[in-house]
Each structure stands twice: as C-alpha cells, then as structure tokens.
C-alpha cells in the first residue's frame, strides 16, 4: 500500500535549505511572516531501558503553531534554555531565517504539520500499545523495521542507533550497519561506527533518524541514497513533517511520530507510516 504525502504544485525540494526557502517564498502555503510561534519550549530527558546498559540522553526544542507542534532533537549545549523566552511569540519567518538550526527545523516542521497534519493524511496510522517503555519501544521499532522491503541478509545502514531498532532490523532479516556519534557498541557488542560515509557506501538500504535533519547530515544521506538508488527509510520524531516533504524524492518510507512522542506516555499513541514505490 502506498501512502503519499500531501500533494503540492511545487517541485520536490533538493534539500532542507531549499525547502525552507520555498516555504519563506509562500510556495507551500501562507507566508510565514503572517504566522506566530505561539510557544517555544524544550525537553531534556534520559532513558535507560530494562536489560540495557545505555542511557539515552535527548534534548528537543519544540514550536507550537496553531493546532500543530514541530520538534527537533539537538546535541547537548547546542542551544540554551533562554531561547524559549526569546523565541516564544516570534514571527515564524524570523525563526526560519535566523534561529539556530534545530529551532529552524522545529519551526519548519510546525509549519508543514500546520498545513497538513499527519492525522488528516493518507498515512497508515499505527497504534502503539499501552505499557512499559520497553513494550512501547519494541512496538515502535518493529513498526519502523516493517517499512523495510529487503532480502534476507541485506546490509541495512542504521544512522542513529537505538538498541530495539537494531533487534527489529535483525528480526526483519537485515544485517545492521550501526552508525552513531554518541555510541560505541550496541547492547550486544556490535561495533558502532561514526563514519556515515562508509555505511552509505556498503548499505543495501538505509534507515536514518530525524536527528539527521538537526545535525545537517540529512541532505548528504538523501543525495547518496538517490545516487545509489537504494531505499531510504526515515524514522522521525524530529522533523517528521519535514522528512515527509522528501517522500518520493529520495525518501522511500517514513515513520512519522509527531509530538507528544511515545516515550512521554504509557497510554496508546499513534505513529504514521508512509510508503512510496521503491527506487528502480
């Protein structure tokens, strides 16, 4: 089943900066200069799943625009909490032009989600069950791995490592090639490289986190997967509506999880899966 992104009259963006410029020019809807970021806030939390030895430390900056939220993870120390005071109530175009990159991505995400909410799209909604963090993480990562259409033994580049997703890729028949800036081994002792380019050359398919939008590596991943003609699956809490803009233009599938994210609830929550035709 194919779950297309909302249709637009504009050509697919070449990269994230080009998408921002198109939004600023009014090519995707109302001019951002006429919209206000009602609220800018951030969340800093840590998680250690039962049975694991890794503590995941995550920071998110979030933007509220009307009935939509946009979010983006960032590295520790990259922005300061004062940005919430300084940016709340700012015109959206100011954030898109002048803010630090994670806040620019969150503002862009809020705009695109405001224009086309995931809940109103043709995406496949997947309900994550109520339960412990471990139960919910396994269900989420199984849903992500379910977007892979691969032969058994295929090398799957995993850019942005979480242990349950490593396990889910193996259960899908893939051989993970984990890459992360902050981890050195997986829970099972698999080496984790920091060399994204090596992974992109070896992989038969790539699964990348929305965090790549924040650190600026998304365009490189997108371009290499386009050039090599290999599938690119994005799993996005960060910039889920931003990644959606590249469906069919390098991104072949997307697991979109808009705020509030699954780790902040023990109740059932929904993520949205999009698929396009695989590259030739």
CSV table of C-alpha atoms in Angstrom, one decimal:
chain,number,residue,atom,x,y,z
A,1,UNK,CA,0.0,0.0,0.0
A,2,UNK,CA,1.3,3.4,-0.9
A,3,UNK,CA,0.7,6.3,1.5
A,4,UNK,CA,1.5,9.5,-0.4
A,5,UNK,CA,2.4,12.8,1.2
A,6,UNK,CA,0.1,15.8,0.6
A,7,UNK,CA,0.3,16.9,-3.0
A,8,UNK,CA,1.8,20.3,-3.9
A,9,UNK,CA,2.2,22.2,-7.0
A,10,UNK,CA,5.9,22.7,-6.4
A,11,UNK,CA,8.8,20.5,-7.5
A,12,UNK,CA,10.3,18.2,-4.8
A,13,UNK,CA,12.9,20.1,-2.8
A,14,UNK,CA,16.6,19.5,-3.5
A,15,UNK,CA,17.4,19.7,0.2
A,16,UNK,CA,16.3,21.1,3.5
A,17,UNK,CA,17.6,24.7,3.0
A,18,UNK,CA,15.8,24.8,-0.4
A,19,UNK,CA,12.6,23.7,1.4
A,20,UNK,CA,12.9,26.5,3.9
A,21,UNK,CA,13.4,29.0,1.1
A,22,UNK,CA,10.4,27.7,-0.7
A,23,UNK,CA,8.3,28.0,2.5
A,24,UNK,CA,9.5,31.5,3.1
A,25,UNK,CA,8.5,32.4,-0.5
A,26,UNK,CA,5.0,31.1,0.1
A,27,UNK,CA,5.2,28.1,-2.2
A,28,UNK,CA,3.8,25.7,0.4
A,29,UNK,CA,1.0,27.9,1.8
A,30,UNK,CA,0.6,31.2,3.7
A,31,UNK,CA,3.7,33.3,4.2
A,32,UNK,CA,5.4,32.5,7.5
A,33,UNK,CA,5.7,36.3,8.2
A,34,UNK,CA,2.0,36.3,8.9
A,35,UNK,CA,2.2,33.4,11.4
A,36,UNK,CA,3.3,33.4,15.0
A,37,UNK,CA,5.2,30.8,17.0
A,38,UNK,CA,2.8,30.8,20.0
A,39,UNK,CA,5.1,28.7,22.2
A,40,UNK,CA,8.7,27.6,22.0
A,41,UNK,CA,9.8,25.1,24.6
A,42,UNK,CA,12.3,22.4,25.2
A,43,UNK,CA,12.5,19.0,26.9
A,44,UNK,CA,15.6,17.3,28.3
A,45,UNK,CA,15.2,13.7,29.4
A,46,UNK,CA,17.1,10.5,29.9
A,47,UNK,CA,16.1,6.9,29.3
A,48,UNK,CA,17.6,3.5,30.2
A,49,UNK,CA,15.6,0.5,29.0
A,50,UNK,CA,15.4,-2.6,31.2
A,51,UNK,CA,18.1,-5.0,30.3
A,52,UNK,CA,20.3,-2.4,28.6
A,53,UNK,CA,23.4,-0.6,29.6
A,54,UNK,CA,22.9,2.6,27.5
A,55,UNK,CA,21.4,5.7,28.9
A,56,UNK,CA,19.9,7.8,26.0
A,57,UNK,CA,20.1,11.5,26.7
A,58,UNK,CA,17.8,13.5,24.5
A,59,UNK,CA,17.1,17.2,24.1
A,60,UNK,CA,14.2,18.5,22.0
A,61,UNK,CA,13.2,22.1,21.1
A,62,UNK,CA,9.5,22.4,20.1
A,63,UNK,CA,7.4,25.0,18.4
A,64,UNK,CA,3.6,25.4,18.7
A,65,UNK,CA,1.9,26.9,15.7
A,66,UNK,CA,-1.9,26.9,15.9
A,67,UNK,CA,-3.0,23.3,16.2
A,68,UNK,CA,0.3,21.8,15.3
A,69,UNK,CA,3.7,21.1,17.0
A,70,UNK,CA,7.1,20.9,15.4
A,71,UNK,CA,10.0,19.3,17.1
A,72,UNK,CA,13.7,18.7,16.6
A,73,UNK,CA,16.4,17.0,18.7
A,74,UNK,CA,19.7,18.7,19.3
A,75,UNK,CA,23.0,17.9,20.9
A,76,UNK,CA,23.8,18.9,24.5
A,77,UNK,CA,24.9,22.5,24.7
A,78,UNK,CA,23.9,23.4,21.1
A,79,UNK,CA,21.2,25.8,22.3
A,80,UNK,CA,20.3,27.5,25.6
A,81,UNK,CA,17.0,27.4,27.5
A,82,UNK,CA,16.8,31.1,27.2
A,83,UNK,CA,15.8,30.6,23.6
A,84,UNK,CA,12.3,29.6,24.8
A,85,UNK,CA,11.8,33.0,26.4
A,86,UNK,CA,13.4,34.9,23.4
A,87,UNK,CA,11.5,33.0,20.7
A,88,UNK,CA,8.0,32.4,22.0
A,89,UNK,CA,5.7,34.8,20.2
A,90,UNK,CA,8.2,35.5,17.4
A,91,UNK,CA,7.0,35.6,13.7
A,92,UNK,CA,7.6,32.3,12.2
A,93,UNK,CA,9.7,33.7,9.3
A,94,UNK,CA,12.2,35.1,11.9
A,95,UNK,CA,12.7,31.7,13.3
A,96,UNK,CA,13.1,30.1,9.9
A,97,UNK,CA,15.7,32.7,8.8
A,98,UNK,CA,17.6,33.5,12.0
A,99,UNK,CA,17.3,30.8,14.6
A,100,UNK,CA,19.9,28.1,15.4
A,101,UNK,CA,19.4,25.1,13.0
A,102,UNK,CA,17.4,22.8,15.5
A,103,UNK,CA,14.9,25.6,16.1
A,104,UNK,CA,14.7,26.3,12.3
A,105,UNK,CA,13.9,22.7,11.7
A,106,UNK,CA,11.3,22.7,14.5
A,107,UNK,CA,9.7,25.8,13.1
A,108,UNK,CA,9.7,24.3,9.6
A,109,UNK,CA,8.2,21.1,11.0
A,110,UNK,CA,5.4,23.1,12.8
A,111,UNK,CA,4.6,25.0,9.6
A,112,UNK,CA,4.3,21.8,7.4
A,113,UNK,CA,2.3,20.0,10.1
A,114,UNK,CA,0.1,23.0,10.5
A,115,UNK,CA,-0.6,23.0,6.7
A,116,UNK,CA,-1.1,19.2,6.5
A,117,UNK,CA,-1.5,17.3,9.8
A,118,UNK,CA,-0.4,13.7,9.8
A,119,UNK,CA,-3.8,12.7,11.2
A,120,UNK,CA,-5.5,14.1,8.1
A,121,UNK,CA,-3.1,12.5,5.6
A,122,UNK,CA,-3.3,9.2,3.7
A,123,UNK,CA,-0.7,7.7,6.1
A,124,UNK,CA,-1.2,4.4,7.8
A,125,UNK,CA,-1.8,5.0,11.5
A,126,UNK,CA,-0.1,2.5,13.8
A,127,UNK,CA,-1.3,2.4,17.4
A,128,UNK,CA,1.5,1.7,19.9
A,129,UNK,CA,0.1,-0.3,22.8
A,130,UNK,CA,-0.2,0.9,26.4
A,131,UNK,CA,2.6,-0.4,28.6
A,132,UNK,CA,6.1,0.0,29.8
A,133,UNK,CA,8.8,1.9,28.0
A,134,UNK,CA,10.3,-1.5,26.8
A,135,UNK,CA,7.0,-2.7,25.4
A,136,UNK,CA,6.3,0.6,23.6
A,137,UNK,CA,9.9,0.9,22.3
A,138,UNK,CA,9.7,-2.6,20.8
A,139,UNK,CA,6.4,-1.9,19.1
A,140,UNK,CA,7.6,1.4,17.7
A,141,UNK,CA,10.8,-0.1,16.3
A,142,UNK,CA,9.0,-3.1,14.9
A,143,UNK,CA,6.7,-0.7,13.0
A,144,UNK,CA,9.8,1.2,11.7
A,145,UNK,CA,11.5,-2.0,10.6
A,146,UNK,CA,8.3,-3.1,8.9
A,147,UNK,CA,8.9,-0.4,6.4
A,148,UNK,CA,11.9,-2.2,5.1
A,149,UNK,CA,11.4,-4.2,1.9
A,150,UNK,CA,14.7,-6.2,1.8
A,151,UNK,CA,16.1,-9.6,1.0
A,152,UNK,CA,17.3,-11.7,4.0
A,153,UNK,CA,20.9,-10.8,4.8
A,154,UNK,CA,20.7,-7.3,3.2
A,155,UNK,CA,23.0,-4.8,4.8
A,156,UNK,CA,20.9,-2.1,6.5
A,157,UNK,CA,22.7,1.1,7.4
A,158,UNK,CA,21.3,2.4,10.7
A,159,UNK,CA,22.2,6.1,11.1
A,160,UNK,CA,21.1,6.9,14.7
A,161,UNK,CA,21.2,3.9,16.9
A,162,UNK,CA,18.6,2.6,19.4
A,163,UNK,CA,19.0,-1.0,20.5
A,164,UNK,CA,15.4,-2.1,20.0
A,165,UNK,CA,15.6,-1.0,16.4
A,166,UNK,CA,18.9,-3.0,15.9
A,167,UNK,CA,16.9,-6.0,17.1
A,168,UNK,CA,13.9,-5.2,14.9
A,169,UNK,CA,16.1,-5.0,11.8
A,170,UNK,CA,17.6,-8.4,12.6
A,171,UNK,CA,14.2,-9.9,13.1
A,172,UNK,CA,13.3,-8.5,9.6
A,173,UNK,CA,16.2,-10.4,8.2
A,174,UNK,CA,18.6,-7.5,7.8
A,175,UNK,CA,22.2,-7.2,8.9
A,176,UNK,CA,22.5,-3.8,10.7
A,177,UNK,CA,25.4,-1.5,10.0
A,178,UNK,CA,25.1,0.8,13.0
A,179,UNK,CA,26.3,4.4,12.9
A,180,UNK,CA,26.1,7.0,15.7
A,181,UNK,CA,28.1,9.9,17.1
A,182,UNK,CA,27.4,9.0,20.7
A,183,UNK,CA,27.5,5.2,21.0
A,184,UNK,CA,30.5,2.9,20.5
A,185,UNK,CA,28.7,-0.5,20.7
A,186,UNK,CA,25.2,-1.8,20.6
A,187,UNK,CA,23.7,-3.7,23.6
A,188,UNK,CA,25.0,-6.9,22.0
A,189,UNK,CA,28.5,-5.7,21.5
A,190,UNK,CA,28.2,-4.8,17.8
A,191,UNK,CA,30.7,-2.0,16.9
A,192,UNK,CA,29.1,1.3,16.1
A,193,UNK,CA,31.0,3.4,13.6
A,194,UNK,CA,31.0,7.2,13.4
A,195,UNK,CA,31.8,7.1,9.7
A,196,UNK,CA,28.5,7.7,8.0
A,197,UNK,CA,30.1,7.7,4.5
A,198,UNK,CA,31.4,4.2,5.0
A,199,UNK,CA,27.9,3.0,5.9
A,200,UNK,CA,26.3,4.8,3.0
A,201,UNK,CA,28.6,3.0,0.6
A,202,UNK,CA,28.1,-0.5,2.0
A,203,UNK,CA,24.4,-0.5,2.7
A,204,UNK,CA,21.7,-2.1,0.6
A,205,UNK,CA,19.1,0.1,2.4
A,206,UNK,CA,19.4,2.9,4.9
A,207,UNK,CA,17.3,3.7,8.0
A,208,UNK,CA,18.0,7.2,9.3
A,209,UNK,CA,16.7,9.1,12.3
A,210,UNK,CA,15.1,12.6,12.0
A,211,UNK,CA,18.1,13.8,14.1
A,212,UNK,CA,20.0,13.9,10.8
A,213,UNK,CA,17.9,17.0,10.0
A,214,UNK,CA,19.2,18.7,13.0
A,215,UNK,CA,22.9,17.9,12.6
A,216,UNK,CA,22.9,18.7,8.8
A,217,UNK,CA,23.7,15.2,7.6
A,218,UNK,CA,20.2,14.6,6.1
A,219,UNK,CA,21.0,16.1,2.7
A,220,UNK,CA,24.1,14.0,2.3
A,221,UNK,CA,22.2,10.8,3.2
A,222,UNK,CA,19.4,11.8,0.8
A,223,UNK,CA,21.8,12.5,-2.1
A,224,UNK,CA,23.8,9.3,-1.6
A,225,UNK,CA,20.7,7.1,-1.5
A,226,UNK,CA,19.3,8.9,-4.6
A,227,UNK,CA,22.6,8.4,-6.4
A,228,UNK,CA,22.9,4.8,-5.5
A,229,UNK,CA,19.2,4.0,-6.0
A,230,UNK,CA,18.8,2.4,-2.6
A,231,UNK,CA,15.8,2.7,-0.2
A,232,UNK,CA,15.9,5.3,2.5
A,233,UNK,CA,13.6,4.9,5.5
A,234,UNK,CA,13.4,7.8,7.9
A,235,UNK,CA,12.1,7.4,11.5
A,236,UNK,CA,11.3,10.8,12.7
A,237,UNK,CA,10.3,12.4,15.9
A,238,UNK,CA,12.5,15.3,14.8
A,239,UNK,CA,11.1,16.9,11.7
A,240,UNK,CA,8.5,14.3,10.9
A,241,UNK,CA,6.6,16.7,8.5
A,242,UNK,CA,9.9,17.9,7.1
A,243,UNK,CA,11.0,14.4,6.2
A,244,UNK,CA,7.6,13.8,4.6
A,245,UNK,CA,8.3,16.6,2.1
A,246,UNK,CA,11.0,14.3,0.6
A,247,UNK,CA,8.8,11.2,0.1
A,248,UNK,CA,9.3,10.1,-3.5
A,249,UNK,CA,12.3,12.4,-3.8
A,250,UNK,CA,14.9,10.2,-2.1
A,251,UNK,CA,12.9,9.1,0.9
A,252,UNK,CA,11.0,5.8,0.2
A,253,UNK,CA,9.3,5.3,3.5
A,254,UNK,CA,8.7,7.3,6.7
A,255,UNK,CA,7.6,6.6,10.2
A,256,UNK,CA,6.3,9.9,11.5
A,257,UNK,CA,5.8,10.4,15.2
A,258,UNK,CA,4.6,14.0,15.9
A,259,UNK,CA,4.7,15.4,19.4
A,260,UNK,CA,3.8,14.3,22.1
A,261,UNK,CA,6.3,11.5,21.5
A,262,UNK,CA,5.7,7.9,22.5
A,263,UNK,CA,8.2,8.0,25.4
A,264,UNK,CA,6.2,10.6,27.2
A,265,UNK,CA,3.1,8.4,27.6
A,266,UNK,CA,2.2,5.0,28.9
A,267,UNK,CA,-1.1,5.1,27.1
A,268,UNK,CA,-1.8,4.1,23.4
A,269,UNK,CA,-0.4,6.6,21.0
A,270,UNK,CA,-0.2,6.8,17.2
A,271,UNK,CA,2.6,7.0,14.7
A,272,UNK,CA,2.0,7.4,11.0
A,273,UNK,CA,3.7,5.2,8.3
A,274,UNK,CA,4.1,6.5,4.7
A,275,UNK,CA,5.4,4.4,1.8
A,276,UNK,CA,6.3,5.2,-1.7
A,277,UNK,CA,7.4,3.0,-4.6
A,278,UNK,CA,10.9,1.6,-4.1
A,279,UNK,CA,13.7,3.1,-6.3
A,280,UNK,CA,14.4,1.3,-9.6
